[in-house]
């Protein structure tokens, strides 16, 4: 399939679930996880400059028996690299490490550090105009950052990647995303394991005889979010993939919606909410 045909086939949507790779730092384990996931059917891979594994992720994609053009590949520009020239230079480095000619999605990792909308975003726009990135994304943006970014960019903001799971349900950002046609990509979709111990999730998992991980991912899917669970071994990779077959009932969804907790797993000092 040609690159353009692959893009058309993919349509406007971002494949879900994708596979996350934060802290997948053992080179062989990381490459094998990606190869396993892509061969299983995953069509979305999430990495970042800061994860130090772009080369391993690239090797995993190359090793899989699937065309690169059929995989939706996303990386993120770290907060130290957000001055105009650094965005351009570091993205070229990411492309080299990943060993690909283009990225499907390039995110501003955080509105922090060297982030300056008037300088950072024109560099993303230039990469987009050059065809090196298919879509522009942002991560950890709040509505005020999204408003500003939308006023500067010519291209649409395709995605906002934020922490989201049943313990951090993100209703405000969900509404914003729906109103402005932005994909909400849920990171730490298993709350880094914290959802496994929540009684309401355990009850729903028990009713369907599935894992708590699958319940969390199915709930995110029901909310219209794309999820990117990180998993290393084939058993976790498969368990998460099988969440696609889980249909939650209205009662299940109400149970999970009713979990009234606001628990962030990823909360650095430079987070815009701090
Ligand atoms: P997560 O996906 O919520 O949880 C990952 C943890 O759950 C790992 O310890 C993994 O273990 C385990 N796990 C995965 N599937 C499982 C299953 N089916 N059963 C039991 N345990 C399972 O956390 P995350 O890594 O923080 O988030 C996912 C991805 O989001 C990251 O990898 C990264 O790509 C992205 N992210 C982005 C940002 C950002 O600022 N934009 C921040 C955080 C994360 P194993 O590895 O042993 O399988």
CSV table of C-alpha atoms and ligand atoms in Angstrom, one decimal:
chain,number,residue,atom,x,y,z
A,1,UNK,CA,0.0,0.0,0.0
A,2,UNK,CA,1.3,3.5,-0.8
A,3,UNK,CA,1.8,5.9,2.0
A,4,UNK,CA,-1.1,8.1,0.8
A,5,UNK,CA,-3.4,5.0,0.5
A,6,UNK,CA,-2.4,3.9,4.0
A,7,UNK,CA,-3.3,7.3,5.3
A,8,UNK,CA,-6.6,7.3,3.6
A,9,UNK,CA,-7.4,3.8,4.8
A,10,UNK,CA,-6.6,4.9,8.3
A,11,UNK,CA,-9.1,7.8,8.0
A,12,UNK,CA,-9.3,10.4,10.6
A,13,UNK,CA,-9.2,8.2,13.5
A,14,UNK,CA,-6.2,7.2,15.6
A,15,UNK,CA,-6.0,3.4,16.1
A,16,UNK,CA,-6.8,2.1,19.7
A,17,UNK,CA,-5.4,0.6,21.7
A,18,UNK,CA,-1.9,1.7,20.9
A,19,UNK,CA,1.1,0.4,22.7
A,20,UNK,CA,3.0,2.7,25.2
A,21,UNK,CA,6.7,2.4,25.8
A,22,UNK,CA,7.6,4.7,28.7
A,23,UNK,CA,10.2,2.9,30.9
A,24,UNK,CA,10.6,0.1,28.4
A,25,UNK,CA,14.3,0.8,28.4
A,26,UNK,CA,15.8,-2.7,27.9
A,27,UNK,CA,16.6,-2.5,24.2
A,28,UNK,CA,15.7,-6.1,23.3
A,29,UNK,CA,12.6,-6.2,25.5
A,30,UNK,CA,11.4,-3.0,24.0
A,31,UNK,CA,12.0,-4.0,20.4
A,32,UNK,CA,10.3,-7.4,21.0
A,33,UNK,CA,7.3,-5.8,22.7
A,34,UNK,CA,6.7,-3.6,19.7
A,35,UNK,CA,7.2,-6.4,17.2
A,36,UNK,CA,4.8,-8.7,19.2
A,37,UNK,CA,2.2,-5.9,19.5
A,38,UNK,CA,2.3,-5.0,15.8
A,39,UNK,CA,2.1,-8.6,14.7
A,40,UNK,CA,-0.8,-9.1,17.1
A,41,UNK,CA,-2.7,-6.3,15.4
A,42,UNK,CA,-1.8,-3.1,17.2
A,43,UNK,CA,-1.5,-0.3,14.7
A,44,UNK,CA,-0.4,2.6,17.0
A,45,UNK,CA,2.9,2.9,18.8
A,46,UNK,CA,3.7,5.7,21.3
A,47,UNK,CA,7.2,6.8,22.2
A,48,UNK,CA,9.0,10.0,23.1
A,49,UNK,CA,12.4,11.5,22.9
A,50,UNK,CA,12.6,11.4,26.7
A,51,UNK,CA,12.0,7.7,26.8
A,52,UNK,CA,15.5,7.0,25.3
A,53,UNK,CA,14.1,4.1,23.3
A,54,UNK,CA,13.2,5.5,19.8
A,55,UNK,CA,15.9,3.3,18.2
A,56,UNK,CA,14.5,0.2,19.9
A,57,UNK,CA,10.9,1.1,18.9
A,58,UNK,CA,12.1,1.6,15.3
A,59,UNK,CA,13.8,-1.8,15.3
A,60,UNK,CA,10.6,-3.4,16.6
A,61,UNK,CA,8.4,-1.9,13.9
A,62,UNK,CA,11.0,-2.9,11.2
A,63,UNK,CA,11.1,-6.5,12.5
A,64,UNK,CA,7.3,-6.9,12.4
A,65,UNK,CA,5.8,-8.4,9.3
A,66,UNK,CA,3.6,-5.3,8.7
A,67,UNK,CA,4.3,-2.2,6.5
A,68,UNK,CA,5.5,0.8,8.4
A,69,UNK,CA,2.8,2.8,6.6
A,70,UNK,CA,0.2,0.7,8.3
A,71,UNK,CA,1.4,1.7,11.7
A,72,UNK,CA,0.5,5.0,13.3
A,73,UNK,CA,3.7,6.1,14.9
A,74,UNK,CA,3.8,8.9,17.5
A,75,UNK,CA,6.7,10.5,19.3
A,76,UNK,CA,7.1,13.6,21.5
A,77,UNK,CA,9.5,16.5,21.7
A,78,UNK,CA,11.0,16.9,25.1
A,79,UNK,CA,10.7,20.2,27.1
A,80,UNK,CA,14.4,21.0,26.6
A,81,UNK,CA,13.9,20.9,22.8
A,82,UNK,CA,11.0,23.3,22.3
A,83,UNK,CA,12.9,26.3,21.0
A,84,UNK,CA,12.3,26.6,17.2
A,85,UNK,CA,15.6,25.3,16.0
A,86,UNK,CA,15.7,22.6,18.6
A,87,UNK,CA,12.2,21.3,17.6
A,88,UNK,CA,13.4,20.9,14.0
A,89,UNK,CA,16.8,19.4,14.9
A,90,UNK,CA,15.6,17.0,17.5
A,91,UNK,CA,12.7,15.8,15.3
A,92,UNK,CA,15.2,15.0,12.6
A,93,UNK,CA,17.1,13.0,15.2
A,94,UNK,CA,13.9,11.2,16.2
A,95,UNK,CA,13.3,10.3,12.6
A,96,UNK,CA,16.8,8.9,12.3
A,97,UNK,CA,16.6,6.9,15.5
A,98,UNK,CA,13.2,5.5,14.5
A,99,UNK,CA,14.5,4.9,11.0
A,100,UNK,CA,11.4,6.3,9.3
A,101,UNK,CA,10.8,9.0,6.8
A,102,UNK,CA,7.8,10.6,8.6
A,103,UNK,CA,5.9,10.6,11.8
A,104,UNK,CA,2.1,10.1,11.9
A,105,UNK,CA,1.9,12.3,15.0
A,106,UNK,CA,4.4,14.6,16.8
A,107,UNK,CA,3.5,15.9,20.2
A,108,UNK,CA,4.7,18.8,22.3
A,109,UNK,CA,5.4,16.6,25.4
A,110,UNK,CA,4.5,19.2,28.1
A,111,UNK,CA,3.7,23.0,28.0
A,112,UNK,CA,6.8,23.5,30.1
A,113,UNK,CA,10.5,24.1,30.0
A,114,UNK,CA,11.4,25.9,26.7
A,115,UNK,CA,7.8,25.8,25.5
A,116,UNK,CA,6.8,29.2,24.1
A,117,UNK,CA,3.7,28.9,21.9
A,118,UNK,CA,4.8,31.6,19.5
A,119,UNK,CA,8.1,29.9,18.9
A,120,UNK,CA,7.5,26.2,19.4
A,121,UNK,CA,4.3,25.8,17.4
A,122,UNK,CA,5.6,27.5,14.1
A,123,UNK,CA,8.3,24.9,14.2
A,124,UNK,CA,5.7,22.1,14.4
A,125,UNK,CA,3.8,23.8,11.6
A,126,UNK,CA,7.0,23.9,9.4
A,127,UNK,CA,7.6,20.2,9.9
A,128,UNK,CA,4.0,19.5,9.0
A,129,UNK,CA,4.2,21.7,5.9
A,130,UNK,CA,7.3,19.8,4.9
A,131,UNK,CA,5.5,16.5,5.2
A,132,UNK,CA,7.7,15.2,7.9
A,133,UNK,CA,4.9,14.9,10.4
A,134,UNK,CA,1.3,14.0,9.3
A,135,UNK,CA,-0.4,15.5,12.4
A,136,UNK,CA,0.4,17.9,15.2
A,137,UNK,CA,-0.4,16.9,18.8
A,138,UNK,CA,0.1,18.2,22.3
A,139,UNK,CA,0.3,16.5,25.6
A,140,UNK,CA,-0.6,17.5,29.1
A,141,UNK,CA,-2.4,20.6,27.8
A,142,UNK,CA,-5.2,22.3,29.7
A,143,UNK,CA,-8.0,24.2,27.9
A,144,UNK,CA,-6.1,27.5,28.2
A,145,UNK,CA,-3.0,26.0,26.5
A,146,UNK,CA,-5.2,24.5,23.8
A,147,UNK,CA,-7.0,27.8,23.1
A,148,UNK,CA,-3.6,29.6,22.7
A,149,UNK,CA,-2.2,26.8,20.5
A,150,UNK,CA,-5.2,26.8,18.2
A,151,UNK,CA,-4.9,30.5,17.7
A,152,UNK,CA,-1.3,30.1,16.4
A,153,UNK,CA,-1.4,26.9,14.3
A,154,UNK,CA,-2.7,26.7,10.8
A,155,UNK,CA,-3.0,22.9,11.0
A,156,UNK,CA,-5.5,21.5,13.5
A,157,UNK,CA,-4.4,20.1,16.8
A,158,UNK,CA,-5.1,16.4,16.1
A,159,UNK,CA,-4.6,15.1,19.6
A,160,UNK,CA,-4.2,16.0,23.3
A,161,UNK,CA,-2.5,13.2,25.2
A,162,UNK,CA,-3.3,13.3,28.9
A,163,UNK,CA,-3.5,11.0,31.9
A,164,UNK,CA,-6.9,9.4,31.9
A,165,UNK,CA,-8.4,6.3,33.5
A,166,UNK,CA,-11.3,5.6,35.9
A,167,UNK,CA,-9.4,7.3,38.8
A,168,UNK,CA,-8.9,10.5,36.7
A,169,UNK,CA,-11.9,10.8,34.4
A,170,UNK,CA,-11.0,14.2,32.7
A,171,UNK,CA,-14.6,15.3,32.0
A,172,UNK,CA,-13.5,18.9,31.2
A,173,UNK,CA,-10.9,17.9,28.7
A,174,UNK,CA,-13.2,15.3,27.2
A,175,UNK,CA,-15.8,18.1,26.5
A,176,UNK,CA,-13.1,20.3,25.1
A,177,UNK,CA,-11.8,17.6,22.8
A,178,UNK,CA,-15.3,16.7,21.5
A,179,UNK,CA,-16.2,20.4,20.9
A,180,UNK,CA,-13.0,21.0,18.9
A,181,UNK,CA,-12.6,17.6,17.1
A,182,UNK,CA,-9.4,16.7,19.0
A,183,UNK,CA,-8.6,13.1,19.8
A,184,UNK,CA,-8.1,12.5,23.5
A,185,UNK,CA,-5.3,10.0,23.9
A,186,UNK,CA,-5.3,8.5,27.4
A,187,UNK,CA,-1.9,7.8,28.9
A,188,UNK,CA,-1.4,5.7,32.0
A,189,UNK,CA,-4.7,4.1,31.0
A,190,UNK,CA,-4.3,1.5,33.7
A,191,UNK,CA,-3.3,4.2,36.2
A,192,UNK,CA,0.1,2.4,36.2
A,193,UNK,CA,-1.6,-0.6,38.0
A,194,UNK,CA,-3.7,1.4,40.5
A,195,UNK,CA,-7.0,0.4,38.8
A,196,UNK,CA,-6.4,-3.2,39.6
A,197,UNK,CA,-7.1,-2.6,43.3
A,198,UNK,CA,-10.4,-0.6,42.9
A,199,UNK,CA,-13.4,-2.6,44.2
A,200,UNK,CA,-15.8,-1.2,41.6
A,201,UNK,CA,-13.5,-2.2,38.7
A,202,UNK,CA,-12.9,-5.6,40.3
A,203,UNK,CA,-16.7,-6.2,40.5
A,204,UNK,CA,-17.2,-5.3,36.8
A,205,UNK,CA,-14.2,-7.5,35.8
A,206,UNK,CA,-15.7,-10.4,37.8
A,207,UNK,CA,-19.1,-10.0,36.1
A,208,UNK,CA,-17.4,-10.4,32.7
A,209,UNK,CA,-14.7,-12.8,33.8
A,210,UNK,CA,-12.0,-10.5,32.4
A,211,UNK,CA,-9.0,-8.6,33.8
A,212,UNK,CA,-9.3,-5.2,35.5
A,213,UNK,CA,-7.0,-4.0,32.8
A,214,UNK,CA,-9.5,-4.8,30.1
A,215,UNK,CA,-12.3,-3.1,32.1
A,216,UNK,CA,-10.3,0.1,32.3
A,217,UNK,CA,-9.4,0.1,28.6
A,218,UNK,CA,-13.0,-0.7,27.6
A,219,UNK,CA,-14.3,2.1,29.7
A,220,UNK,CA,-11.8,4.5,28.0
A,221,UNK,CA,-13.0,3.3,24.7
A,222,UNK,CA,-16.6,3.8,25.6
A,223,UNK,CA,-15.7,7.5,26.5
A,224,UNK,CA,-14.2,7.9,23.0
A,225,UNK,CA,-10.6,8.1,24.1
A,226,UNK,CA,-7.7,6.3,22.5
A,227,UNK,CA,-5.7,4.3,25.0
A,228,UNK,CA,-2.0,3.5,24.9
A,229,UNK,CA,-1.3,0.9,27.7
A,230,UNK,CA,2.4,0.1,28.2
A,231,UNK,CA,3.0,-3.7,28.3
A,232,UNK,CA,6.2,-5.7,28.0
A,233,UNK,CA,5.4,-9.4,27.8
A,234,UNK,CA,3.1,-11.1,25.4
A,235,UNK,CA,0.5,-11.9,28.1
A,236,UNK,CA,-0.1,-8.3,29.0
A,237,UNK,CA,0.1,-7.2,25.4
A,238,UNK,CA,-2.6,-9.7,24.5
A,239,UNK,CA,-4.8,-9.0,27.5
A,240,UNK,CA,-4.9,-5.4,26.6
A,241,UNK,CA,-5.6,-6.1,23.0
A,242,UNK,CA,-8.5,-8.3,23.9
A,243,UNK,CA,-10.2,-5.3,25.7
A,244,UNK,CA,-11.5,-4.5,22.2
A,245,UNK,CA,-14.0,-7.4,22.5
A,246,UNK,CA,-15.3,-6.4,25.9
A,247,UNK,CA,-18.7,-4.6,25.8
A,248,UNK,CA,-19.6,-2.9,29.0
A,249,UNK,CA,-23.2,-2.6,30.0
A,250,UNK,CA,-24.9,0.6,31.0
A,251,UNK,CA,-24.8,-0.5,34.6
A,252,UNK,CA,-21.0,-1.2,34.3
A,253,UNK,CA,-20.4,2.2,32.9
A,254,UNK,CA,-22.5,3.9,35.6
A,255,UNK,CA,-20.5,2.0,38.2
A,256,UNK,CA,-17.2,3.2,36.8
A,257,UNK,CA,-18.4,6.7,36.2
A,258,UNK,CA,-19.4,6.8,39.9
A,259,UNK,CA,-15.8,6.2,41.1
A,260,UNK,CA,-15.3,9.6,42.6
A,261,UNK,CA,-11.5,9.9,42.8
A,262,UNK,CA,-9.0,12.3,41.3
A,263,UNK,CA,-5.7,10.5,41.4
A,264,UNK,CA,-2.8,11.5,39.2
A,265,UNK,CA,0.0,9.0,38.7
A,266,UNK,CA,2.2,11.4,36.7
A,267,UNK,CA,2.7,14.7,38.5
A,268,UNK,CA,6.0,16.4,37.9
A,269,UNK,CA,6.6,19.9,39.5
A,270,UNK,CA,6.4,21.4,36.0
A,271,UNK,CA,2.9,20.0,35.3
A,272,UNK,CA,0.7,22.9,34.3
A,273,UNK,CA,-1.8,22.1,37.1
A,274,UNK,CA,0.9,22.7,39.8
B,1,LIG,P1,0.0,2.1,32.2
B,1,LIG,O1,-0.1,1.8,30.8
B,1,LIG,O2,-1.2,2.6,32.9
B,1,LIG,O3,0.5,0.9,33.1
B,1,LIG,C1,1.7,0.2,32.7
B,1,LIG,C2,2.0,-0.8,33.8
B,1,LIG,O4,0.9,-1.8,33.8
B,1,LIG,C3,3.2,-1.6,33.5
B,1,LIG,O5,3.8,-1.9,34.8
B,1,LIG,C4,2.8,-2.9,32.9
B,1,LIG,O6,3.6,-4.0,33.2
B,1,LIG,C5,1.4,-3.1,33.6
B,1,LIG,N1,0.5,-3.8,32.7
B,1,LIG,C6,0.2,-3.6,31.4
B,1,LIG,N2,-0.8,-4.3,31.0
B,1,LIG,C7,-1.2,-5.1,32.0
B,1,LIG,C8,-2.1,-6.2,32.1
B,1,LIG,N3,-2.9,-6.5,31.1
B,1,LIG,N4,-2.2,-6.8,33.4
B,1,LIG,C9,-1.4,-6.4,34.4
B,1,LIG,N5,-0.5,-5.5,34.3
B,1,LIG,C10,-0.4,-4.8,33.1
B,1,LIG,O7,1.1,3.2,32.5
B,1,LIG,P2,2.1,4.1,31.7
B,1,LIG,O8,3.2,3.4,31.1
B,1,LIG,O9,2.4,5.3,32.5
B,1,LIG,O10,1.2,4.8,30.5
B,1,LIG,C11,1.1,4.2,29.2
B,1,LIG,C12,1.9,4.9,28.2
B,1,LIG,O11,1.4,6.3,28.1
B,1,LIG,C13,3.4,5.1,28.5
B,1,LIG,O12,4.1,3.9,28.3
B,1,LIG,C14,3.7,6.2,27.5
B,1,LIG,O13,3.8,5.7,26.2
B,1,LIG,C15,2.5,7.1,27.7
B,1,LIG,N6,2.7,8.2,28.7
B,1,LIG,C16,2.8,9.5,28.3
B,1,LIG,C17,2.9,10.5,29.2
B,1,LIG,C18,3.0,11.9,28.7
B,1,LIG,O14,3.4,12.8,29.5
B,1,LIG,N7,2.5,12.2,27.5
B,1,LIG,C19,3.1,10.2,30.6
B,1,LIG,C20,3.0,8.9,31.0
B,1,LIG,C21,2.8,7.9,30.0
B,1,LIG,P3,4.6,-4.7,32.1
B,1,LIG,O15,5.4,-3.6,31.4
B,1,LIG,O16,5.4,-5.6,32.9
B,1,LIG,O17,3.7,-5.4,31.1
